Structures are given as structure tokens and as C-alpha cells.
């Protein structure tokens, strides 16, 4: 699905000295490189504060702790996403409220959010799924109307632009009250281990969060709140700082691969491509609205699992993100949920398939993958 070795080979001359510098200085924790990366990422995103931490799941949890959410507070998020999002809500004894997603862009459904709001609702967590920004203008409007916080889960969307109604652009993660991201190796900006960060434009919240990531300490050995230990180590920061200047070109390479995939599947009656989505058509040629963390097809009248087996037999990796809706996961089942409220997710888990997507895909590979997919679909109709 990814080619991290191929990517590393091309930037070895930049990454290795950056890592070596940390080794030579032995400043493994909180070395100057962590602060340098933080500043560079703030500039890149156009966000006032980046607070590095240990991983993307911690980042989400710490964002919620920073907002002072209390047990019993309801937090609305998408049914169709990675479990980390709902996991931390439950871990903090907040009440997760899962809602359905949009059938076209797979992101949280705005009407479903509005329907789910109760007097206990405190926050909405949109996920920029597969690298495409959720409808942030609508979400921020809803949040304002109902006095809610918005926590962007930007683990899959780093580098993406959100285009506002007035045509202006903001990087995802710089729009909500607070945002989280992950630097897991396979993410669009990945380190060589675990890493994550929290973003916010709110000075006070940033201060609160800087204490929370460090055992609730605002003054050495004075613990004002219950915190956690969540750090981005210096070696990971060195990798990330060396890779950050490549992020735009990496996202461009992903987008180019996506365009070639979509060209091959164009107008096929059984294949809905991401670039064919209503709110995104054409825009992907000119902006960073979609950074293609995943390239995901929605199949119509195709035996998806048979296609997965067919691709595996041809040595083509593929993925099903995600095969089970969160509301049906054992850990997150809840009597309040009704199956008819999750029509889209219940369908997508059966019909989506993600093809290899990374920075090193070449034309020959794309050609082999698309012809293998098409030969299966066309011969099984
Ligand atoms: C990867 C991911 C996370 C978690 O990130 P980790 O660094 O693995 O903890 C959270 N949310 C989403 C949507 C993700 O894709």
C-alpha cells in the first residue's frame, strides 16, 4: 500500500544527517529540533500553535482534555472512521455519539450532526477522511449556533486546503477550535516511529495543552491538573523537520497518481472514483483540496471481497477502510443507535476498496493495478 523504503532512499541524504545531529547531541527528549519542527509546522499550516505529542490518538485525547470536556458530555463524530476517534471519547468517559456520513465524500453528514445535537452535546469531531476536508464552513456554523467545540481529526488530511464559501483557503487543522494529527509512518507526513501533534489558534488553550502533555506541569514540579506524558522525541522531530519541505510535493505525487487512477476508471458504471465526487470535481487539478491519504473506490454491483482476493492473488496490495461501522463494534455498541440511521456507512463498509497510494507510484504500477481491477470487474458482470 505504501513504499516507505523507496521514499527514504530519495531523501536519505537529508534525513540521515538530521538524525545524526540528534545522536551527536544526545538531546533525545525536548531537543532543539523539536521546537524547530514545531515552528516550521506552524508556519506551514498557518496556525498559531503546534504542540507536538507522542501519537495521533494521544493528540485527540489531549485536545479533548484541554477543552475541559467532562464525563457525560456528548461528542459527535463519524461512524465511518478509524476507531481512535471514538476510542478517546469513550476513554475520557465522554459519551460518543456516532452519526452517518455523506455518500459522496465519505465525511461526516451535516444534517446527521444537527439531528444528533442535544443539550448535552459539547463537541463535534470531523475527520478529514482519506485526505479530503470535511465541510468545515457548515460544521463551524453549526458549532457556533449550538455553542459547541470543533476538534478536527486531521490525521489523514495534513497539507490539505479547505476552500471556504468565499473562495479563501485554510489548511485543514487550522479551522476548528483545536485539531489533532498523526505522524505514523504511513501518513502523508510520517516519521520513523510514532508521533503526533495538536494545533490551535487559541493562546489560552495552547498553554493549557502544553501543561497537559507534560504531566499537568506549568511550573516545574507543580502539578495543577491531571496530565499525561506524551512527547514527540527528538529523533522523530529530526525526521519530520527534514521531510516537511517535501510535504507539498508528496501530496502532489499522490494527487497525480489519483488522477491517473481516476482516468482509467472514468465513466465506468460500476466504479465511483473520488474525483467524481460532487463537491470536488475539477478542483483537484488546481488546489490541495484532497491529499489522497487513501485512494478509495466505491463499487456498484461488484463483489468487493472477491476483487480483494483477486488483487491479492495478483500481488497487488489493497485495503478496506473500514470494514465494520464503529456503531457495530463490540466496544462502541449502544442501544440508542438505530440501523436505519447508518444507511450510508452500512453500505460503504461493503462497497469500498482502497488501492495502493503513496509518493512513489509509477505509471507502470498504476497501469498494472487499474487493468487488473478492470479485467476483474468487466469479466464478472
Ligand atoms: C491514524 C489515525 C489516528 C491515530 O493516529 P496514531 O498516530 O496511530 O495514534 C487517528 N485518527 C485517524 C482518522 C487516523 O487515520
CSV table of C-alpha atoms and ligand atoms in Angstrom, one decimal:
chain,number,residue,atom,x,y,z
A,1,UNK,CA,0.0,0.0,0.0
A,2,UNK,CA,2.9,2.3,0.7
A,3,UNK,CA,6.6,2.4,-0.4
A,4,UNK,CA,8.4,3.9,2.6
A,5,UNK,CA,11.7,2.4,1.5
A,6,UNK,CA,11.5,4.0,-1.9
A,7,UNK,CA,10.7,7.3,-0.3
A,8,UNK,CA,13.5,7.1,2.2
A,9,UNK,CA,16.1,6.2,-0.5
A,10,UNK,CA,15.4,9.6,-2.2
A,11,UNK,CA,15.8,11.7,1.0
A,12,UNK,CA,18.4,9.7,2.8
A,13,UNK,CA,21.0,12.4,2.2
A,14,UNK,CA,18.8,14.9,4.1
A,15,UNK,CA,17.2,12.7,6.7
A,16,UNK,CA,20.4,10.9,7.9
A,17,UNK,CA,22.4,14.0,8.9
A,18,UNK,CA,19.3,15.3,10.7
A,19,UNK,CA,19.1,12.1,12.7
A,20,UNK,CA,22.8,12.1,13.2
A,21,UNK,CA,22.8,15.5,14.7
A,22,UNK,CA,20.4,14.3,17.4
A,23,UNK,CA,22.6,11.3,18.1
A,24,UNK,CA,25.7,13.5,18.4
A,25,UNK,CA,24.0,16.0,20.7
A,26,UNK,CA,22.3,13.2,22.8
A,27,UNK,CA,19.3,15.6,23.3
A,28,UNK,CA,16.9,12.8,22.7
A,29,UNK,CA,14.0,14.4,24.6
A,30,UNK,CA,12.9,18.0,24.1
A,31,UNK,CA,16.0,18.7,21.9
A,32,UNK,CA,16.1,22.0,20.0
A,33,UNK,CA,14.9,20.2,16.8
A,34,UNK,CA,11.5,19.5,18.4
A,35,UNK,CA,11.0,23.3,18.8
A,36,UNK,CA,12.3,24.0,15.3
A,37,UNK,CA,9.9,21.5,13.8
A,38,UNK,CA,7.1,22.9,15.8
A,39,UNK,CA,7.8,26.4,14.5
A,40,UNK,CA,8.2,25.2,10.9
A,41,UNK,CA,4.9,23.3,11.0
A,42,UNK,CA,3.1,26.4,12.5
A,43,UNK,CA,4.4,28.4,9.5
A,44,UNK,CA,3.4,25.8,7.0
A,45,UNK,CA,-0.1,25.4,8.3
A,46,UNK,CA,-0.7,29.0,9.2
A,47,UNK,CA,-1.7,28.0,12.7
A,48,UNK,CA,-0.6,29.9,15.8
A,49,UNK,CA,0.3,26.9,18.0
A,50,UNK,CA,1.6,23.4,17.2
A,51,UNK,CA,2.1,21.2,20.3
A,52,UNK,CA,3.9,18.0,19.4
A,53,UNK,CA,3.0,14.8,21.2
A,54,UNK,CA,3.5,11.1,21.1
A,55,UNK,CA,0.9,10.0,18.5
A,56,UNK,CA,-2.3,10.9,16.8
A,57,UNK,CA,-4.5,9.1,19.3
A,58,UNK,CA,-2.9,11.0,22.2
A,59,UNK,CA,-3.3,14.2,20.3
A,60,UNK,CA,-7.1,13.7,20.1
A,61,UNK,CA,-7.3,12.7,23.8
A,62,UNK,CA,-5.3,15.7,24.9
A,63,UNK,CA,-7.3,18.1,22.7
A,64,UNK,CA,-10.4,16.9,24.5
A,65,UNK,CA,-8.8,17.2,27.9
A,66,UNK,CA,-7.6,20.7,27.0
A,67,UNK,CA,-11.2,21.8,26.2
A,68,UNK,CA,-12.2,20.6,29.7
A,69,UNK,CA,-14.8,18.2,28.5
A,70,UNK,CA,-16.4,16.4,31.4
A,71,UNK,CA,-17.8,12.8,31.9
A,72,UNK,CA,-21.2,12.6,30.3
A,73,UNK,CA,-20.6,15.3,27.8
A,74,UNK,CA,-21.7,14.2,24.3
A,75,UNK,CA,-19.2,14.3,21.5
A,76,UNK,CA,-20.5,13.8,17.9
A,77,UNK,CA,-18.2,12.0,15.4
A,78,UNK,CA,-18.5,9.9,12.2
A,79,UNK,CA,-19.4,6.3,12.2
A,80,UNK,CA,-17.1,5.7,9.2
A,81,UNK,CA,-13.6,6.3,10.5
A,82,UNK,CA,-10.6,4.8,12.3
A,83,UNK,CA,-11.5,3.7,15.9
A,84,UNK,CA,-9.1,6.1,17.5
A,85,UNK,CA,-11.5,8.9,17.2
A,86,UNK,CA,-14.3,7.2,19.2
A,87,UNK,CA,-11.9,5.4,21.5
A,88,UNK,CA,-10.5,8.5,23.2
A,89,UNK,CA,-14.0,9.9,23.6
A,90,UNK,CA,-15.0,6.8,25.5
A,91,UNK,CA,-11.7,6.6,27.4
A,92,UNK,CA,-12.4,10.1,28.9
A,93,UNK,CA,-15.9,8.9,29.9
A,94,UNK,CA,-17.4,11.3,27.5
A,95,UNK,CA,-20.4,9.9,25.5
A,96,UNK,CA,-19.6,9.2,21.9
A,97,UNK,CA,-22.5,9.9,19.5
A,98,UNK,CA,-21.8,8.3,16.1
A,99,UNK,CA,-23.5,9.7,13.1
A,100,UNK,CA,-23.7,8.7,9.4
A,101,UNK,CA,-21.5,10.0,6.6
A,102,UNK,CA,-22.1,11.6,3.2
A,103,UNK,CA,-22.3,9.0,0.4
A,104,UNK,CA,-20.3,11.2,-2.0
A,105,UNK,CA,-17.4,12.4,0.1
A,106,UNK,CA,-17.5,9.9,3.0
A,107,UNK,CA,-17.2,12.7,5.5
A,108,UNK,CA,-19.5,13.4,8.4
A,109,UNK,CA,-23.0,14.2,7.3
A,110,UNK,CA,-24.0,17.7,8.3
A,111,UNK,CA,-27.8,17.0,8.7
A,112,UNK,CA,-27.0,14.0,10.8
A,113,UNK,CA,-24.9,16.1,13.1
A,114,UNK,CA,-27.7,18.6,13.5
A,115,UNK,CA,-30.2,15.9,14.3
A,116,UNK,CA,-27.9,14.4,16.9
A,117,UNK,CA,-27.3,17.6,18.9
A,118,UNK,CA,-28.9,17.6,22.4
A,119,UNK,CA,-28.4,19.9,25.4
A,120,UNK,CA,-25.5,17.6,26.5
A,121,UNK,CA,-23.6,18.0,23.2
A,122,UNK,CA,-20.3,19.7,23.8
A,123,UNK,CA,-18.2,19.0,20.7
A,124,UNK,CA,-18.1,17.8,17.1
A,125,UNK,CA,-15.1,15.8,15.8
A,126,UNK,CA,-15.0,15.9,12.0
A,127,UNK,CA,-12.4,13.6,10.4
A,128,UNK,CA,-10.9,14.7,7.1
A,129,UNK,CA,-11.3,11.2,5.8
A,130,UNK,CA,-8.8,9.8,3.3
A,131,UNK,CA,-7.4,13.3,2.9
A,132,UNK,CA,-10.4,15.2,1.8
A,133,UNK,CA,-11.5,18.1,4.0
A,134,UNK,CA,-14.9,17.8,5.7
A,135,UNK,CA,-17.4,20.6,5.1
A,136,UNK,CA,-15.9,22.9,7.7
A,137,UNK,CA,-17.9,26.0,6.9
A,138,UNK,CA,-21.1,24.2,7.6
A,139,UNK,CA,-19.6,22.5,10.7
A,140,UNK,CA,-18.3,25.7,12.2
A,141,UNK,CA,-21.7,27.4,11.5
A,142,UNK,CA,-23.5,24.6,13.4
A,143,UNK,CA,-21.0,24.7,16.2
A,144,UNK,CA,-21.4,28.5,16.6
A,145,UNK,CA,-25.2,28.2,16.5
A,146,UNK,CA,-25.2,25.5,19.3
A,147,UNK,CA,-22.1,26.7,21.2
A,148,UNK,CA,-20.0,23.6,20.5
A,149,UNK,CA,-16.3,23.0,20.2
A,150,UNK,CA,-14.9,21.6,16.9
A,151,UNK,CA,-12.0,19.2,17.1
A,152,UNK,CA,-10.6,18.4,13.7
A,153,UNK,CA,-9.1,14.9,13.3
A,154,UNK,CA,-6.5,15.8,10.7
A,155,UNK,CA,-4.5,12.5,10.9
A,156,UNK,CA,-5.3,11.8,7.2
A,157,UNK,CA,-5.5,15.4,5.9
A,158,UNK,CA,-2.2,17.1,6.6
A,159,UNK,CA,-1.4,19.6,3.9
A,160,UNK,CA,-4.9,19.7,2.5
A,161,UNK,CA,-6.6,23.1,1.8
A,162,UNK,CA,-10.1,23.7,2.7
A,163,UNK,CA,-11.8,26.2,0.3
A,164,UNK,CA,-14.3,28.4,2.2
A,165,UNK,CA,-17.6,29.6,0.7
A,166,UNK,CA,-15.9,32.9,-0.1
A,167,UNK,CA,-13.1,31.2,-2.1
A,168,UNK,CA,-10.4,31.8,0.6
A,169,UNK,CA,-8.4,28.8,1.7
A,170,UNK,CA,-7.2,27.5,5.1
A,171,UNK,CA,-5.2,24.4,5.8
A,172,UNK,CA,-7.2,21.6,7.4
A,173,UNK,CA,-6.3,21.6,11.1
A,174,UNK,CA,-6.3,25.4,11.3
A,175,UNK,CA,-10.1,25.9,11.2
A,176,UNK,CA,-11.6,24.2,14.3
A,177,UNK,CA,-11.0,25.3,17.9
A,178,UNK,CA,-8.4,22.6,18.1
A,179,UNK,CA,-7.1,19.8,15.8
A,180,UNK,CA,-5.0,16.7,16.0
A,181,UNK,CA,-2.7,14.9,13.6
A,182,UNK,CA,-0.6,11.7,13.4
A,183,UNK,CA,2.9,11.3,12.1
A,184,UNK,CA,2.5,7.5,11.9
A,185,UNK,CA,5.0,6.3,9.2
A,186,UNK,CA,2.3,5.7,6.5
A,187,UNK,CA,0.5,9.1,7.0
A,188,UNK,CA,1.1,11.8,4.5
A,189,UNK,CA,3.8,13.4,6.7
A,190,UNK,CA,5.2,10.3,8.5
A,191,UNK,CA,8.1,9.9,10.9
A,192,UNK,CA,10.1,6.7,11.5
A,193,UNK,CA,8.2,5.6,14.6
A,194,UNK,CA,5.3,7.2,16.4
A,195,UNK,CA,4.5,10.9,16.6
A,196,UNK,CA,1.6,13.3,16.7
A,197,UNK,CA,0.6,16.9,17.3
A,198,UNK,CA,-2.2,19.2,18.4
A,199,UNK,CA,-2.9,22.5,16.6
A,200,UNK,CA,-4.8,25.6,17.8
A,201,UNK,CA,-5.1,29.3,17.2
A,202,UNK,CA,-6.2,29.8,20.9
A,203,UNK,CA,-3.4,31.1,23.1
A,204,UNK,CA,-5.0,30.0,26.3
A,205,UNK,CA,-5.9,26.6,25.1
A,206,UNK,CA,-2.4,26.1,23.8
A,207,UNK,CA,-1.0,27.0,27.2
A,208,UNK,CA,-3.4,24.5,28.9
A,209,UNK,CA,-2.4,21.8,26.4
A,210,UNK,CA,1.4,22.4,26.8
A,211,UNK,CA,0.9,21.6,30.5
A,212,UNK,CA,-1.3,18.6,29.9
A,213,UNK,CA,1.2,16.9,27.7
A,214,UNK,CA,3.8,17.3,30.4
A,215,UNK,CA,2.1,15.7,33.5
A,216,UNK,CA,-0.1,18.8,34.1
A,217,UNK,CA,3.0,20.9,35.0
A,218,UNK,CA,3.0,24.6,34.3
A,219,UNK,CA,5.9,25.2,36.7
A,220,UNK,CA,8.5,22.6,37.4
A,221,UNK,CA,7.1,20.0,39.9
A,222,UNK,CA,3.9,21.9,40.4
A,223,UNK,CA,1.1,19.8,39.0
A,224,UNK,CA,-2.0,21.9,38.5
A,225,UNK,CA,-4.1,19.5,36.5
A,226,UNK,CA,-4.0,15.8,35.8
A,227,UNK,CA,-2.0,15.4,32.7
A,228,UNK,CA,-0.3,12.7,30.6
A,229,UNK,CA,3.2,12.1,29.4
A,230,UNK,CA,3.1,12.5,25.6
A,231,UNK,CA,6.2,13.7,23.8
A,232,UNK,CA,7.5,13.7,20.2
A,233,UNK,CA,11.1,12.6,20.7
A,234,UNK,CA,14.0,14.5,19.1
A,235,UNK,CA,14.8,11.7,16.5
A,236,UNK,CA,11.2,11.7,15.2
A,237,UNK,CA,11.2,15.5,15.1
A,238,UNK,CA,14.5,15.4,13.1
A,239,UNK,CA,12.9,13.1,10.6
A,240,UNK,CA,9.8,15.3,10.4
A,241,UNK,CA,11.7,18.5,10.1
A,242,UNK,CA,13.7,17.1,7.2
A,243,UNK,CA,10.6,15.8,5.5
A,244,UNK,CA,8.3,18.8,6.0
A,245,UNK,CA,9.7,20.7,3.0
A,246,UNK,CA,8.7,17.7,0.8
A,247,UNK,CA,5.1,17.5,2.0
A,248,UNK,CA,3.6,19.6,-0.8
A,249,UNK,CA,5.5,17.6,-3.5
A,250,UNK,CA,4.5,14.3,-1.7
A,251,UNK,CA,0.8,15.4,-1.8
A,252,UNK,CA,1.2,16.4,-5.4
A,253,UNK,CA,2.6,13.0,-6.3
A,254,UNK,CA,-0.4,11.4,-4.5
A,255,UNK,CA,-2.8,13.6,-6.4
A,256,UNK,CA,-1.1,12.8,-9.8
A,257,UNK,CA,-1.4,9.1,-9.0
A,258,UNK,CA,-5.1,9.6,-8.1
A,259,UNK,CA,-5.7,11.4,-11.4
A,260,UNK,CA,-4.2,8.6,-13.3
A,261,UNK,CA,-6.3,6.0,-11.4
A,262,UNK,CA,-9.4,8.1,-12.0
A,263,UNK,CA,-8.7,8.5,-15.7
A,264,UNK,CA,-8.5,4.7,-16.0
A,265,UNK,CA,-11.9,4.2,-14.2
A,266,UNK,CA,-13.6,7.2,-15.8
A,267,UNK,CA,-17.3,6.8,-16.5
A,268,UNK,CA,-17.3,3.1,-15.6
A,269,UNK,CA,-20.8,2.3,-14.5
A,270,UNK,CA,-19.6,0.1,-11.6
A,271,UNK,CA,-16.9,2.4,-10.2
A,272,UNK,CA,-17.3,5.7,-8.4
A,273,UNK,CA,-13.9,7.4,-8.2
A,274,UNK,CA,-13.1,10.0,-5.6
A,275,UNK,CA,-12.5,12.8,-8.2
A,276,UNK,CA,-16.1,12.2,-9.4
A,277,UNK,CA,-17.4,13.4,-6.1
A,278,UNK,CA,-19.9,16.2,-6.5
A,279,UNK,CA,-18.2,18.8,-4.3
A,280,UNK,CA,-14.7,18.2,-5.5
A,281,UNK,CA,-14.9,17.7,-9.3
A,282,UNK,CA,-12.2,19.5,-11.2
A,283,UNK,CA,-10.9,21.3,-8.1
A,284,UNK,CA,-8.3,18.6,-7.5
A,285,UNK,CA,-6.4,19.7,-10.6
A,286,UNK,CA,-5.7,23.2,-9.2
A,287,UNK,CA,-5.6,23.0,-5.4
A,288,UNK,CA,-4.8,20.9,-2.5
A,289,UNK,CA,-8.4,20.1,-1.5
A,290,UNK,CA,-7.7,16.4,-1.5
A,291,UNK,CA,-4.3,15.0,-0.4
A,292,UNK,CA,-5.3,11.3,-1.0
A,293,UNK,CA,-4.1,9.7,2.2
A,294,UNK,CA,-6.2,6.9,0.6
A,295,UNK,CA,-7.4,6.4,-2.9
A,296,UNK,CA,-10.8,4.8,-2.3
A,297,UNK,CA,-13.2,3.5,-4.9
A,298,UNK,CA,-16.9,2.9,-4.2
A,299,UNK,CA,-18.0,-0.1,-6.2
A,300,UNK,CA,-21.5,-0.7,-7.6
A,301,UNK,CA,-22.7,-4.2,-8.0
A,302,UNK,CA,-19.3,-5.7,-7.7
A,303,UNK,CA,-18.3,-8.5,-5.3
A,304,UNK,CA,-15.8,-6.4,-3.4
A,305,UNK,CA,-14.4,-9.2,-1.3
A,306,UNK,CA,-13.8,-11.3,-4.5
A,307,UNK,CA,-12.0,-8.3,-6.0
A,308,UNK,CA,-9.8,-8.1,-2.9
A,309,UNK,CA,-8.9,-11.8,-3.3
A,310,UNK,CA,-8.3,-11.3,-7.0
A,311,UNK,CA,-5.9,-8.4,-6.3
A,312,UNK,CA,-4.1,-10.3,-3.6
A,313,UNK,CA,-3.6,-13.2,-5.9
A,314,UNK,CA,-2.0,-10.8,-8.4
A,315,UNK,CA,0.3,-9.5,-5.6
A,316,UNK,CA,-1.5,-6.1,-5.6
A,317,UNK,CA,-1.9,-4.8,-2.1
A,318,UNK,CA,-5.3,-3.2,-1.3
A,319,UNK,CA,-7.2,-2.2,1.8
A,320,UNK,CA,-10.7,-2.0,3.1
A,321,UNK,CA,-11.0,1.1,5.1
A,322,UNK,CA,-13.2,0.5,7.1
A,323,UNK,CA,-14.8,-3.0,7.0
A,324,UNK,CA,-17.1,-2.6,10.1
A,325,UNK,CA,-19.0,0.6,11.1
A,326,UNK,CA,-18.0,1.9,14.6
A,327,UNK,CA,-21.5,1.7,15.9
A,328,UNK,CA,-21.4,-2.1,15.4
A,329,UNK,CA,-18.0,-2.6,17.0
A,330,UNK,CA,-18.4,-4.5,20.3
A,331,UNK,CA,-16.7,-1.8,22.3
A,332,UNK,CA,-18.9,1.0,21.0
A,333,UNK,CA,-22.3,-0.6,20.6
A,334,UNK,CA,-25.1,1.5,22.2
A,335,UNK,CA,-28.8,0.8,22.4
A,336,UNK,CA,-29.6,4.4,21.2
A,337,UNK,CA,-28.3,3.5,17.7
A,338,UNK,CA,-30.8,2.5,15.1
A,339,UNK,CA,-29.5,0.7,12.0
A,340,UNK,CA,-31.6,3.0,9.7
A,341,UNK,CA,-29.6,6.0,10.9
A,342,UNK,CA,-26.4,4.5,9.4
A,343,UNK,CA,-27.6,3.6,5.9
A,344,UNK,CA,-24.5,5.1,4.2
A,345,UNK,CA,-21.9,3.6,6.4
A,346,UNK,CA,-23.6,0.3,6.4
A,347,UNK,CA,-23.4,0.4,2.6
A,348,UNK,CA,-19.8,1.8,2.3
A,349,UNK,CA,-18.3,-1.0,4.5
A,350,UNK,CA,-19.4,-3.4,1.9
A,351,UNK,CA,-18.5,-1.5,-1.3
A,352,UNK,CA,-15.3,0.5,-0.7
A,353,UNK,CA,-11.8,-0.6,-1.7
A,354,UNK,CA,-8.6,1.4,-1.3
A,355,UNK,CA,-5.8,0.9,-3.9
A,356,UNK,CA,-2.1,1.4,-3.3
A,357,UNK,CA,-1.4,5.1,-2.7
A,358,UNK,CA,1.9,6.7,-1.9
A,359,UNK,CA,4.5,9.0,-3.2
A,360,UNK,CA,6.5,6.5,-5.3
A,361,UNK,CA,3.8,5.0,-7.6
A,362,UNK,CA,4.9,5.0,-11.2
A,363,UNK,CA,2.9,4.8,-14.4
A,364,UNK,CA,3.7,1.1,-14.9
A,365,UNK,CA,2.4,0.2,-11.5
A,366,UNK,CA,-0.8,2.2,-11.9
A,367,UNK,CA,-1.4,0.7,-15.3
A,368,UNK,CA,-1.0,-2.8,-13.9
A,369,UNK,CA,-3.2,-2.1,-10.9
A,370,UNK,CA,-6.0,-0.5,-13.0
A,371,UNK,CA,-6.0,-3.1,-15.7
A,372,UNK,CA,-6.2,-5.9,-13.1
A,373,UNK,CA,-9.1,-4.2,-11.3
A,374,UNK,CA,-10.9,-3.5,-14.6
A,375,UNK,CA,-10.4,-7.0,-16.0
A,376,UNK,CA,-12.0,-8.5,-12.9
A,377,UNK,CA,-14.9,-6.1,-12.8
A,378,UNK,CA,-15.6,-6.4,-16.6
A,379,UNK,CA,-15.4,-10.2,-16.6
A,380,UNK,CA,-17.6,-10.6,-13.6
A,381,UNK,CA,-20.7,-8.7,-14.8
B,1,LIG,C1,-4.0,7.2,12.1
B,1,LIG,C2,-5.2,7.9,12.7
B,1,LIG,C3,-5.3,8.2,14.0
B,1,LIG,C4,-4.4,7.8,15.1
B,1,LIG,O1,-3.1,8.1,14.9
B,1,LIG,P1,-1.9,7.3,15.7
B,1,LIG,O2,-0.7,8.1,15.5
B,1,LIG,O3,-1.8,5.9,15.0
B,1,LIG,O4,-2.3,7.2,17.1
B,1,LIG,C5,-6.5,8.9,14.4
B,1,LIG,N1,-7.4,9.2,13.6
B,1,LIG,C6,-7.4,8.9,12.3
B,1,LIG,C7,-8.5,9.3,11.4
B,1,LIG,C8,-6.3,8.2,11.8
B,1,LIG,O5,-6.2,7.9,10.5
